Amino acid sequence: MNKKSLQTILLLTLGVFLSSALMAQNINLTVADQSRSNAIISIDPSSYEFTEDESSADFVITNEGSGDLIITNMYFQGDNADMFDFEGGNEVPITIVPEDIHMFAVMFSGEIGPIIERDGISAELIIENNSSNAPQLSVSLTATGGGLGVDEDGDGFSEDEDCDDTDPDIYPGAYDIPNDGIDQDCDGEDATTDEVNMNRYITLTVLQGQEISLGLKADADDTPVKIKNGDQEYNITVGTSDIYVDYIAEATTMTVYGDIKTFYCESNEDNITALDMYSTVLTDLNCSNNNIGSLNAAGCTALTTLNCYNTKLSSLDVSGCTALTRIYCFNNNFTTEGLDVLYCSLPDRTGQSEGWIEPTLSAGFDDYDIIMATNTQNALNKNWAVKYFDDDSDIVGAYGDYQCPAPEPNMDRYITLTVQQDEEISLDLLADAENTPIKIESGDQTYNITVDDAWTGFQNYTAGSTTMTVYGNIKGVDCRDNQTKITGLDVSSNTALTLLYCYNNNLSSLDVSGCAALEWLWCHNNTNLSSLDVSGCTALEYLYCHDNNFTTEGLDALYCSLPDRTGQSEGWIEPIYNADSDNYDIVMATNKQNAIAKNWAVKYYADDTDIPETDGDYECGSGIADIEAANIEVYPNPVSGLLNIKGVNTIRKIEVFNGLGQLIDVVNTNNNSYQYHTEKLNTGYYMFKIHTDNGVTVKKIMKQ
């Protein structure tokens, strides 16, 4: 018999006490019907112990008499009556004929937990019937977590299990706040964090004074994450399983730094009003059920799923989100024009699995006319299905005729080369997707080209000035063999870059800071390149850097800046061509163990064999690798007051960037030393870009 067709007839008396077994017994009552002979009713079981949250129990009623029993009414009463219900509903009257049975189920919707006090939940169910001598029938039940320990702080763990039974935030399995000196999860030690990747972050505009709930999942176990809100900083550790945290917003901006792969901030309602993502490796975002009027998702090349329904969005740009496969965006403030623009920004999935976009709940929803006035064909042409959310069926019959404009290059992603004016610069480019618009500018020379997700082959572009900038969604750049024509390269404004070949040039500066997607870097045979910092390049796997101008100190700093590949495939760094190379003694004086400790092999370029054991004893410090480039000294680090900057060559300019990559200060000078006042800086990491007559040096500084 189907449970949903059963009626529930019993009386529940829920005085929650600790009972160890299910009790089953018959209650025999004689019920006099007005027109028939006596009925005898039996209920089995007459007592039951609920031991699980939101569970149900089955019962059988048997009429063992000779007359019909008619149940006229039944209801729950007591302080916790709303925690119980009849599965299948409460349909009265119910007639039970002689020698017949009736099965039913009672649902318990409460949460029991490991321990419940004796004076906890109580309720009862009243059954009224037509009997003159037995108008009510009662059956008692018990709900218990089955534990006899005392739980003083009410966190669900007894004093025998809890390492601090006076604090409800401390119990086995609790979230352990790193570096606070308290063992919240009772594992015997406080959690700690390593250096946070400040180049990957998500910024929320929040309502001050309100609680903000976040769900996070990281690229790897034990990933350090920093959450900054006004003067408050929270350092936590995130793993590969979802964790959820709550914070009271003390300012209107909340920024989450670190290698986060999944980010959930749904159902904060009016407490979140905007969201910006500067994390090109984020794969899953859920910001639904909020008051978000602005969402910046453009350029998130790893994003596959975007849930942004039930917000206040009037527009959404997903250009550059080349991995995107699912968008759930119904019940927003989109106009027909806004949706047409969204369809045009979708990545082209031709030749791949079909993408889904669900811009409305159902055919009867309020925005139906807006949806039908769009041109869904623009999405279909890119192998995207346009669907209803409620049943995943296709939206058909849209009659709009909007045509997607010719695409514009993404001017927020760019690569800057320092070049010899009037020379022909040879470049080979690789884009995120087919038909990607790219603009190359150099002085009075401008080139508008289209690049596919395959290498273009080398093309020449005339340098109209001493800089050349390549704008657009480029993921691969090959500028090899330009020799003295290229002297500097800055790719830090294209953090989605995955492949960079810049060898056999005359580079004296190479900036790859924050390039979290970069996997391959070939920068060898640049004889003026004396330093390289790859901190923040968390995806880096291959680095070829032989025959540059590195000192032993510079190589040690480079080893310390390598990303940790523990638990992943082995990384390769090749700082020397072979055992006969001129820099053999320099390399042998380093401490290659600093690279090996991060699962990097240090090899010869000529035959990919491991170099011998090195003699150096350099130890990586706090995670901030010092780079002695262009004979620049910067100290102390960390710093709280004056920061001393000294160089052999004249220092022309100092640029200071915050953790968001924003330029916050510029100092012009004409001396070989300078004292910078850091008192005006907030606590955190800063990048100092120091321009000298001998090139550019980048220093990562920690302000205490």
XYZ file of C-alpha atoms in Angstrom:
704
model
C 0.000 0.000 0.000
C 1.354 3.451 -1.000
C 2.348 5.538 2.026
C 0.937 8.666 0.469
C -2.562 7.131 0.505
C -2.468 6.212 4.155
C -4.147 8.079 6.977
C -2.483 8.606 10.318
C -4.328 7.600 13.463
C -2.404 7.808 16.688
C -1.686 9.981 19.602
C 1.864 11.256 20.069
C 3.147 12.195 23.446
C 6.643 13.507 22.841
C 8.364 14.097 26.135
C 11.861 13.637 24.786
C 13.635 11.240 27.097
C 16.467 8.786 26.582
C 15.136 5.426 25.558
C 17.161 2.644 24.024
C 14.654 0.484 22.200
C 11.509 0.556 20.132
C 8.480 -0.497 22.222
C 5.670 -2.385 20.560
C 2.452 -3.412 22.260
C -1.258 -3.600 21.534
C -3.874 -1.301 23.040
C -7.308 -2.918 22.988
C -10.296 -0.617 23.339
C -13.973 -1.307 22.961
C -15.749 1.362 20.926
C -19.527 1.500 20.757
C -20.920 2.598 17.432
C -24.380 4.137 17.369
C -25.727 1.603 14.892
C -23.387 -1.381 14.886
C -21.899 -3.811 17.386
C -18.601 -3.190 19.253
C -15.266 -2.572 17.513
C -11.938 -3.596 19.032
C -8.921 -1.619 17.747
C -5.248 -2.685 17.987
C -2.281 -0.347 17.208
C 1.211 -1.672 16.546
C 3.592 -0.258 17.684
C 2.090 1.747 20.507
C 5.431 3.508 21.228
C 8.239 4.538 18.908
C 11.658 6.179 19.255
C 12.758 8.579 16.501
C 16.553 8.604 16.259
C 17.075 10.513 12.986
C 16.280 14.037 11.832
C 13.306 14.501 9.483
C 12.291 10.842 9.619
C 9.005 8.925 9.556
C 7.513 5.851 11.267
C 4.969 3.301 9.949
C 2.024 2.050 12.037
C -0.755 -0.527 11.534
C -4.276 -0.237 12.989
C -6.407 -3.392 13.093
C -10.133 -3.564 13.914
C -10.514 -6.915 15.734
C -14.130 -6.367 16.729
C -17.507 -6.830 15.053
C -18.498 -3.208 14.467
C -17.218 -0.292 12.411
C -15.001 2.347 13.983
C -15.372 5.913 12.640
C -12.605 8.451 13.269
C -14.177 11.911 13.227
C -11.213 14.204 13.896
C -7.442 14.148 14.600
C -4.950 16.904 15.327
C -1.634 17.621 17.076
C -1.357 19.861 20.094
C 1.432 21.102 22.359
C 4.406 23.502 22.103
C 6.046 21.536 19.281
C 2.950 20.389 17.409
C 4.246 21.912 14.163
C 7.157 19.413 14.124
C 4.784 16.504 13.288
C 2.479 15.758 10.429
C 0.599 12.964 8.676
C 2.268 11.625 5.571
C -0.363 11.732 2.858
C -2.527 14.304 4.628
C -5.320 14.226 7.179
C -8.565 13.083 5.585
C -11.416 12.396 8.008
C -13.770 10.734 8.627
C -12.110 7.334 8.350
C -14.034 4.084 8.669
C -12.292 0.859 9.682
C -14.500 -2.201 9.179
C -14.207 -5.339 11.341
C -11.081 -7.471 10.848
C -9.593 -4.872 8.522
C -6.274 -3.016 8.830
C -5.229 0.544 8.066
C -1.571 1.549 7.568
C -0.281 5.074 8.101
C 2.923 7.046 8.691
C 3.838 9.900 11.022
C 6.521 12.343 9.935
C 8.910 13.938 12.427
C 10.464 17.159 11.026
C 12.710 18.038 13.988
C 16.490 17.991 14.273
C 17.671 15.666 17.004
C 21.453 16.100 16.998
C 23.938 13.982 18.991
C 22.485 14.923 22.410
C 19.065 16.225 23.502
C 18.141 17.284 26.999
C 15.343 15.460 28.823
C 12.994 18.463 28.907
C 13.139 18.971 25.143
C 10.415 18.435 22.503
C 6.856 17.544 23.447
C 3.532 17.269 21.613
C 0.546 14.976 21.323
C -1.902 13.886 18.698
C -5.591 13.794 19.612
C -7.822 11.230 17.830
C -11.558 11.770 18.191
C -14.089 9.046 17.182
C -17.726 7.983 17.516
C -17.231 5.692 20.483
C -19.210 6.515 23.619
C -16.794 4.815 26.017
C -13.397 5.439 24.275
C -13.555 8.833 22.520
C -9.728 9.187 22.377
C -6.827 6.908 21.573
C -3.204 7.658 22.524
C 0.143 6.355 21.324
C 3.442 7.680 22.754
C 6.683 8.295 20.859
C 10.209 9.323 21.815
C 12.824 11.365 19.926
C 16.387 11.015 21.157
C 19.952 11.323 19.905
C 20.997 8.379 22.020
C 23.783 9.791 24.193
C 24.054 10.128 27.958
C 26.828 12.738 28.140
C 26.280 16.245 29.433
C 26.528 19.000 26.784
C 27.146 22.189 28.769
C 27.609 24.561 25.793
C 24.861 23.088 23.602
C 27.072 22.453 20.561
C 25.955 18.809 20.191
C 29.015 17.203 21.792
C 29.264 15.956 25.353
C 32.024 16.816 27.780
C 33.583 13.425 26.992
C 33.939 14.380 23.290
C 34.349 18.158 23.419
C 37.778 19.651 24.133
C 36.087 22.766 25.562
C 32.505 22.190 26.730
C 32.115 25.841 27.767
C 32.425 27.306 24.226
C 29.820 26.355 21.573
C 32.244 27.310 18.761
C 34.732 24.622 19.844
C 33.912 20.973 19.099
C 35.236 18.053 16.996
C 34.971 18.928 13.312
C 34.422 22.673 13.830
C 36.093 25.137 11.475
C 39.527 25.926 12.921
C 40.481 29.601 12.424
C 44.160 29.630 11.391
C 46.818 31.361 13.461
C 44.516 32.464 16.302
C 46.080 30.206 18.947
C 42.804 28.315 19.526
C 42.162 24.675 18.592
C 38.509 24.978 17.488
C 38.281 21.527 15.859
C 39.779 19.602 18.814
C 42.520 17.988 16.741
C 45.235 18.993 19.194
C 46.685 22.000 17.338
C 45.740 25.327 15.840
C 45.429 25.560 12.057
C 48.050 27.567 10.160
C 48.197 29.183 6.718
C 50.853 29.679 4.066
C 51.085 32.758 1.863
C 47.803 33.743 0.206
C 47.747 34.261 -3.565
C 46.789 37.948 -3.579
C 46.628 38.035 -7.382
C 43.379 36.050 -7.462
C 40.427 37.669 -5.752
C 36.670 38.255 -5.758
C 35.222 41.564 -4.574
C 31.716 41.953 -3.127
C 29.803 45.148 -2.468
C 27.951 44.423 0.767
C 25.595 46.062 3.248
C 27.547 47.272 6.259
C 26.576 45.707 9.570
C 24.907 42.658 8.017
C 25.958 38.991 8.087
C 27.484 37.720 4.836
C 27.467 33.960 4.188
C 30.022 32.471 1.781
C 30.749 28.985 0.439
C 34.274 28.244 -0.795
C 36.180 25.414 -2.444
C 39.860 25.623 -3.432
C 42.179 24.217 -6.064
C 43.928 22.019 -3.505
C 43.794 20.959 0.128
C 45.113 23.352 2.775
C 44.809 26.405 0.517
C 45.292 29.704 2.409
C 42.546 32.280 1.828
C 42.290 35.831 3.153
C 38.968 37.665 3.526
C 39.380 41.416 3.982
C 36.560 43.755 4.994
C 37.522 47.242 6.122
C 40.037 46.900 8.952
C 39.077 43.262 9.527
C 41.106 40.394 8.049
C 40.217 36.725 8.341
C 42.789 34.080 7.384
C 41.243 30.678 6.734
C 42.239 27.378 5.168
C 40.101 25.966 2.361
C 40.231 22.474 0.850
C 38.722 20.664 -2.118
C 35.371 20.218 -0.340
C 32.925 23.069 0.195
C 33.174 25.010 3.450
C 30.766 27.719 4.595
C 31.684 30.789 6.648
C 29.763 33.810 7.980
C 31.097 37.310 8.652
C 29.552 40.566 9.811
C 30.358 43.261 7.234
C 32.207 46.133 8.894
C 32.617 48.000 5.596
C 30.850 48.081 2.233
C 33.545 46.125 0.361
C 34.526 42.518 1.110
C 37.368 40.916 -0.865
C 38.222 37.207 -0.913
C 41.861 36.493 -1.912
C 43.336 33.108 -2.793
C 43.212 30.136 -5.131
C 39.441 29.657 -4.993
C 37.858 27.320 -7.543
C 34.206 27.477 -6.437
C 32.476 30.497 -4.920
C 28.953 30.539 -3.473
C 27.321 33.667 -2.066
C 23.695 32.841 -2.826
C 20.713 33.848 -0.664
C 22.324 36.840 1.030
C 19.420 38.828 -0.433
C 19.749 42.616 0.076
C 23.125 42.223 1.802
C 25.086 41.823 -1.474
C 24.611 44.365 -4.266
C 27.567 43.854 -6.643
C 30.261 41.304 -7.490
C 33.518 41.547 -9.455
C 35.741 38.558 -10.241
C 39.476 38.836 -10.801
C 40.021 35.087 -10.691
C 40.438 33.628 -14.142
C 40.542 30.047 -12.828
C 37.176 30.150 -11.008
C 35.031 27.298 -12.363
C 31.707 27.610 -10.514
C 29.883 30.745 -9.311
C 26.501 30.891 -7.553
C 25.362 34.411 -6.645
C 21.604 33.814 -6.927
C 18.910 35.222 -4.646
C 20.720 38.482 -3.963
C 20.190 42.165 -4.753
C 23.065 42.233 -7.236
C 22.725 44.939 -9.851
C 26.269 44.555 -11.223
C 28.182 41.371 -12.033
C 31.533 41.406 -13.847
C 32.262 37.927 -15.228
C 34.062 38.857 -18.458
C 37.391 37.122 -19.017
C 36.827 34.288 -16.522
C 38.240 31.712 -18.903
C 37.785 28.689 -16.608
C 34.193 29.429 -15.533
C 31.868 26.559 -16.509
C 28.680 27.194 -14.482
C 27.067 30.525 -13.606
C 24.013 30.701 -11.351
C 22.764 34.299 -11.130
C 18.980 33.934 -11.019
C 16.673 35.968 -8.771
C 18.967 38.999 -8.711
C 18.535 42.527 -10.083
C 20.775 42.250 -13.145
C 19.766 44.294 -16.198
C 22.818 43.228 -18.202
C 25.445 40.505 -18.160
C 28.645 40.161 -20.184
C 30.268 36.719 -20.403
C 32.686 37.514 -23.224
C 35.941 35.668 -22.748
C 34.329 32.969 -20.588
C 35.437 30.353 -23.067
C 34.735 27.290 -20.876
C 31.187 28.328 -19.957
C 28.519 25.631 -20.477
C 25.587 26.574 -18.192
C 23.954 29.926 -17.333
C 20.884 30.103 -15.099
C 19.785 33.754 -15.171
C 15.974 33.822 -14.907
C 13.994 36.369 -12.883
C 16.338 39.318 -13.353
C 15.702 42.802 -14.771
C 16.849 42.025 -18.293
C 15.348 43.937 -21.175
C 15.034 42.387 -24.607
C 18.103 44.379 -25.672
C 20.051 43.212 -22.616
C 19.334 39.555 -23.390
C 20.256 40.003 -27.060
C 23.620 41.435 -25.995
C 24.063 38.500 -23.597
C 23.356 35.976 -26.376
C 25.970 37.701 -28.542
C 28.589 37.534 -25.766
C 28.214 33.764 -25.310
C 31.329 31.729 -26.202
C 31.129 29.761 -29.423
C 30.619 26.053 -28.585
C 30.498 24.837 -32.178
C 32.026 21.357 -32.311
C 31.667 20.950 -28.528
C 28.857 19.857 -26.234
C 25.761 22.047 -26.321
C 25.629 24.958 -23.889
C 22.452 25.849 -21.966
C 21.156 29.281 -21.065
C 17.899 29.571 -19.117
C 16.719 33.212 -19.094
C 13.149 32.613 -17.834
C 11.376 30.338 -15.390
C 8.468 29.188 -17.558
C 6.160 30.155 -20.423
C 3.779 31.765 -17.937
C 6.372 33.918 -16.207
C 6.183 37.734 -16.151
C 9.108 38.235 -18.528
C 7.720 35.923 -21.262
C 7.075 38.761 -23.752
C 10.594 40.136 -23.189
C 12.094 36.723 -23.909
C 10.011 36.131 -27.031
C 11.099 39.482 -28.504
C 14.773 38.433 -28.485
C 16.668 36.765 -31.313
C 17.536 33.388 -29.787
C 19.096 32.359 -33.092
C 22.224 34.305 -32.106
C 22.670 31.829 -29.236
C 21.689 28.803 -31.327
C 24.316 29.747 -33.913
C 26.965 29.234 -31.210
C 25.555 25.828 -30.177
C 23.687 27.200 -27.157
C 20.179 25.980 -26.347
C 17.825 28.614 -24.897
C 15.555 26.909 -22.345
C 12.927 27.297 -19.644
C 14.264 26.671 -16.150
C 11.306 24.753 -14.732
C 11.433 21.808 -17.162
C 14.596 22.383 -19.272
C 12.472 22.509 -22.434
C 13.529 24.634 -25.414
C 12.120 28.130 -25.866
C 10.654 28.248 -29.371
C 8.916 30.962 -31.341
C 11.108 33.960 -30.442
C 10.691 36.527 -33.223
C 13.457 39.128 -32.633
C 15.822 40.090 -35.460
C 18.742 41.590 -33.484
C 22.084 41.073 -35.231
C 25.303 40.721 -33.236
C 27.733 43.561 -33.993
C 31.235 42.934 -35.172
C 33.190 41.980 -32.033
C 35.507 44.506 -30.369
C 38.811 43.487 -28.806
C 38.928 43.170 -25.032
C 40.885 46.297 -24.141
C 41.206 45.187 -20.509
C 43.551 42.341 -21.476
C 46.808 43.412 -23.052
C 50.518 42.716 -23.433
C 53.099 45.495 -23.691
C 56.457 45.127 -25.429
C 59.342 47.584 -25.259
C 60.667 47.694 -28.824
C 63.017 49.486 -31.190
C 61.066 52.153 -33.080
C 60.640 51.690 -36.850
C 61.669 48.017 -36.645
C 59.544 45.089 -37.858
C 58.423 43.062 -34.823
C 57.605 39.413 -35.510
C 54.696 37.940 -33.484
C 52.785 34.664 -33.460
C 49.496 34.774 -31.531
C 46.994 32.261 -30.106
C 43.501 33.340 -28.964
C 40.997 31.956 -26.474
C 38.447 31.173 -29.187
C 37.692 31.301 -32.906
C 37.302 34.741 -34.502
C 38.756 36.668 -31.575
C 39.273 40.384 -32.376
C 42.783 41.672 -31.602
C 44.192 45.197 -31.807
C 47.927 45.929 -32.034
C 48.964 49.539 -31.411
C 52.374 51.172 -31.600
C 52.546 54.916 -32.027
C 50.789 55.803 -35.270
C 50.634 52.155 -36.329
C 47.384 50.234 -35.628
C 46.512 46.709 -36.754
C 43.031 45.173 -36.307
C 43.194 41.430 -36.866
C 41.194 38.301 -36.115
C 42.910 35.406 -34.325
C 41.624 31.851 -33.860
C 42.347 29.268 -31.187
C 45.260 28.104 -33.357
C 48.587 29.868 -33.861
C 48.515 32.515 -36.590
C 52.056 31.929 -37.737
C 54.625 34.728 -37.491
C 53.507 38.094 -38.857
C 55.444 41.375 -38.931
C 54.126 44.571 -37.320
C 55.924 47.922 -37.632
C 56.865 49.639 -34.386
C 55.579 53.217 -34.582
C 57.088 54.023 -31.184
C 59.174 52.385 -28.466
C 56.179 50.427 -27.138
C 53.845 47.970 -28.823
C 50.623 46.839 -27.103
C 48.578 43.772 -28.068
C 44.951 44.058 -26.871
C 42.455 41.181 -26.736
C 41.774 37.707 -25.412
C 45.148 36.195 -26.241
C 46.253 33.047 -24.415
C 49.513 32.443 -26.288
C 52.297 34.826 -27.378
C 55.431 33.905 -29.294
C 57.882 36.768 -29.852
C 61.078 34.720 -30.081
C 64.092 35.618 -32.236
C 63.484 39.370 -32.428
C 66.962 39.808 -30.949
C 67.727 43.460 -30.036
C 64.343 44.677 -31.340
C 62.577 43.701 -28.074
C 64.083 44.845 -24.755
C 61.151 44.578 -22.340
C 57.954 42.555 -21.945
C 55.041 43.038 -19.530
C 52.225 40.460 -19.643
C 50.850 41.172 -16.153
C 47.672 42.708 -17.638
C 46.767 39.449 -19.371
C 46.482 37.050 -16.457
C 44.729 34.439 -18.633
C 47.886 33.911 -20.681
C 48.895 30.229 -20.726
C 51.884 30.116 -23.129
C 54.749 32.615 -23.468
C 57.769 32.218 -25.757
C 60.119 35.200 -25.538
C 63.583 33.678 -25.923
C 66.445 34.901 -28.114
C 65.708 38.574 -27.485
C 67.394 41.386 -25.552
C 65.002 41.525 -22.601
C 66.179 43.333 -19.469
C 62.753 43.167 -17.832
C 60.035 40.518 -17.883
C 56.866 40.971 -15.798
C 54.649 37.877 -15.451
C 53.292 38.775 -12.013
C 49.809 37.448 -11.317
C 49.631 35.290 -14.439
C 47.746 32.514 -12.646
C 46.989 30.596 -15.869
C 50.553 30.603 -17.270
C 51.761 27.028 -17.834
C 54.819 27.339 -20.146
C 57.469 30.074 -20.043
C 60.433 30.067 -22.449
C 62.638 33.088 -21.701
C 66.191 31.818 -22.261
C 68.953 33.620 -24.153
C 68.068 37.094 -22.902
C 71.521 38.083 -21.725
C 70.360 41.263 -19.945
C 67.624 39.541 -17.916
C 68.968 39.433 -14.355
C 65.829 38.621 -12.370
C 62.495 36.860 -12.701
C 59.636 36.544 -10.209
C 56.962 33.916 -10.951
C 55.062 34.209 -7.660
C 51.348 34.088 -8.383
C 51.886 31.929 -11.481
C 50.115 29.033 -9.803
C 49.641 26.934 -12.965
C 53.278 27.154 -14.110
C 54.766 23.767 -15.007
C 57.681 24.401 -17.413
C 60.255 27.209 -17.135
C 63.237 27.436 -19.502
C 65.570 30.241 -18.431
C 69.150 29.266 -19.291
C 71.746 31.706 -20.647
C 70.310 34.756 -18.960
C 72.140 37.094 -16.592
C 71.002 35.539 -13.304
C 73.199 35.663 -10.237
C 73.182 32.887 -7.645
C 70.997 35.104 -5.467
C 68.623 35.768 -8.333
C 68.212 32.052 -9.057
C 67.659 31.273 -5.378
C 64.932 33.896 -5.314
C 63.442 32.398 -8.470
C 63.373 28.918 -6.906
C 61.578 30.346 -3.872
C 58.966 32.075 -6.050
C 58.043 28.844 -7.895
C 54.490 27.612 -7.228
C 54.124 24.538 -5.025
C 53.283 21.534 -7.252
C 53.095 18.999 -4.430
C 50.464 16.424 -5.331
C 50.590 17.427 -9.016
C 52.796 16.480 -11.940
C 56.438 17.436 -11.532
C 57.443 20.897 -12.715
C 60.617 21.498 -14.756
C 62.981 24.462 -14.480
C 66.086 24.550 -16.680
C 68.432 27.386 -15.613
C 71.526 26.084 -17.432
C 72.234 24.704 -20.902
C 74.763 21.981 -19.975
C 77.674 21.260 -17.636
C 80.032 23.289 -19.855
C 77.963 26.478 -19.681
C 79.572 29.695 -18.444
C 77.084 29.989 -15.575
C 77.810 26.502 -14.203
C 79.435 27.800 -10.999
C 76.583 30.264 -10.442
C 73.980 27.502 -10.701
C 75.981 25.079 -8.541
C 76.160 27.709 -5.771
C 72.355 27.837 -5.485
C 70.192 25.682 -3.245
C 68.110 23.705 -5.728
C 66.443 21.872 -2.813
C 64.122 24.865 -2.478
C 62.717 24.000 -5.909
C 62.707 20.242 -5.331
C 60.733 20.736 -2.109
C 57.918 22.152 -4.274
C 58.038 19.178 -6.681
C 60.190 20.933 -9.296
C 63.053 19.175 -11.057
C 66.095 21.360 -11.818
C 67.540 20.227 -15.170
C 69.982 20.872 -17.975
C 68.321 22.247 -21.106
C 70.493 20.263 -23.521
C 69.310 16.778 -22.535
C 66.627 17.322 -19.840
C 68.728 15.508 -17.214
C 68.880 16.575 -13.568
C 71.742 18.856 -12.580
C 74.044 17.576 -9.780
C 73.524 18.400 -6.127
C 74.158 22.090 -5.510
C 76.278 23.623 -2.759
C 74.133 26.543 -1.629
C 72.302 26.738 1.688
C 69.897 29.607 0.920
C 66.573 29.206 2.757
C 63.310 30.664 1.515
C 61.993 33.220 3.960
C 58.434 34.288 4.658
C 57.288 33.443 1.170
C 58.274 36.842 -0.233
C 61.244 36.163 -2.485
C 63.763 39.019 -2.705
C 65.166 39.557 -6.180
C 68.489 41.310 -6.474
C 67.905 42.791 -9.903
C 69.706 45.764 -11.364
C 71.689 46.003 -8.079
C 68.671 47.242 -6.114
C 68.397 46.818 -2.335
C 65.024 47.215 -0.615
C 64.826 46.860 3.181
C 63.501 46.118 5.728
C 60.983 43.549 4.500
C 58.473 43.250 6.162
C 58.317 46.980 6.906
C 56.246 49.187 9.209
C 57.905 52.600 8.769
C 60.531 53.831 6.315
C 61.361 51.556 3.389
C 64.921 52.042 2.120
C 65.465 51.697 -1.632
C 69.082 51.810 -2.833
C 70.691 51.148 -6.190
C 74.030 51.396 -7.957
C 72.277 53.073 -10.886
C 70.097 56.166 -10.753
C 66.507 55.491 -9.712
C 64.161 57.406 -12.005
C 60.697 56.373 -10.856
C 58.988 54.196 -8.198
C 55.474 52.844 -8.790
C 53.487 51.248 -5.955
C 50.693 48.731 -6.679
C 48.265 47.322 -4.109
C 47.090 43.714 -3.805
C 44.391 44.372 -6.408
C 47.043 45.324 -8.980
C 45.961 48.974 -8.838
C 48.540 51.762 -9.133
C 48.247 53.755 -5.886
C 51.377 55.909 -5.844
C 54.107 57.206 -8.152
C 57.353 58.795 -6.991
C 59.720 60.512 -9.434
C 63.295 60.790 -8.251
C 66.768 61.301 -9.659
C 68.986 59.676 -7.041
C 70.363 56.230 -6.381
C 68.561 55.997 -3.019
C 65.129 56.850 -1.656
C 63.228 56.438 1.630
C 59.551 55.621 1.131
C 57.072 56.297 3.979
C 54.889 53.199 4.344
C 52.871 54.548 7.275
C 50.154 55.589 4.822
C 49.740 52.002 3.573
C 47.353 49.480 5.079
C 48.618 46.098 6.230
C 49.169 43.731 3.284
C 51.326 43.006 0.241
C 52.458 45.641 -2.257
C 54.459 45.539 -5.484
C 57.136 48.215 -5.896
C 58.161 48.681 -9.536
C 61.504 50.492 -9.513
C 62.714 52.073 -12.760
C 66.471 52.642 -13.108
C 68.854 53.432 -15.910
C 69.621 49.710 -16.046
C 66.044 48.442 -16.326
C 63.014 47.775 -14.161
C 62.970 45.854 -10.893
C 59.821 44.577 -9.175
C 59.891 44.006 -5.409
C 57.137 42.386 -3.367
C 56.909 44.092 0.024
C 54.885 43.175 3.099
C 53.555 46.138 5.100
C 52.988 45.231 8.761
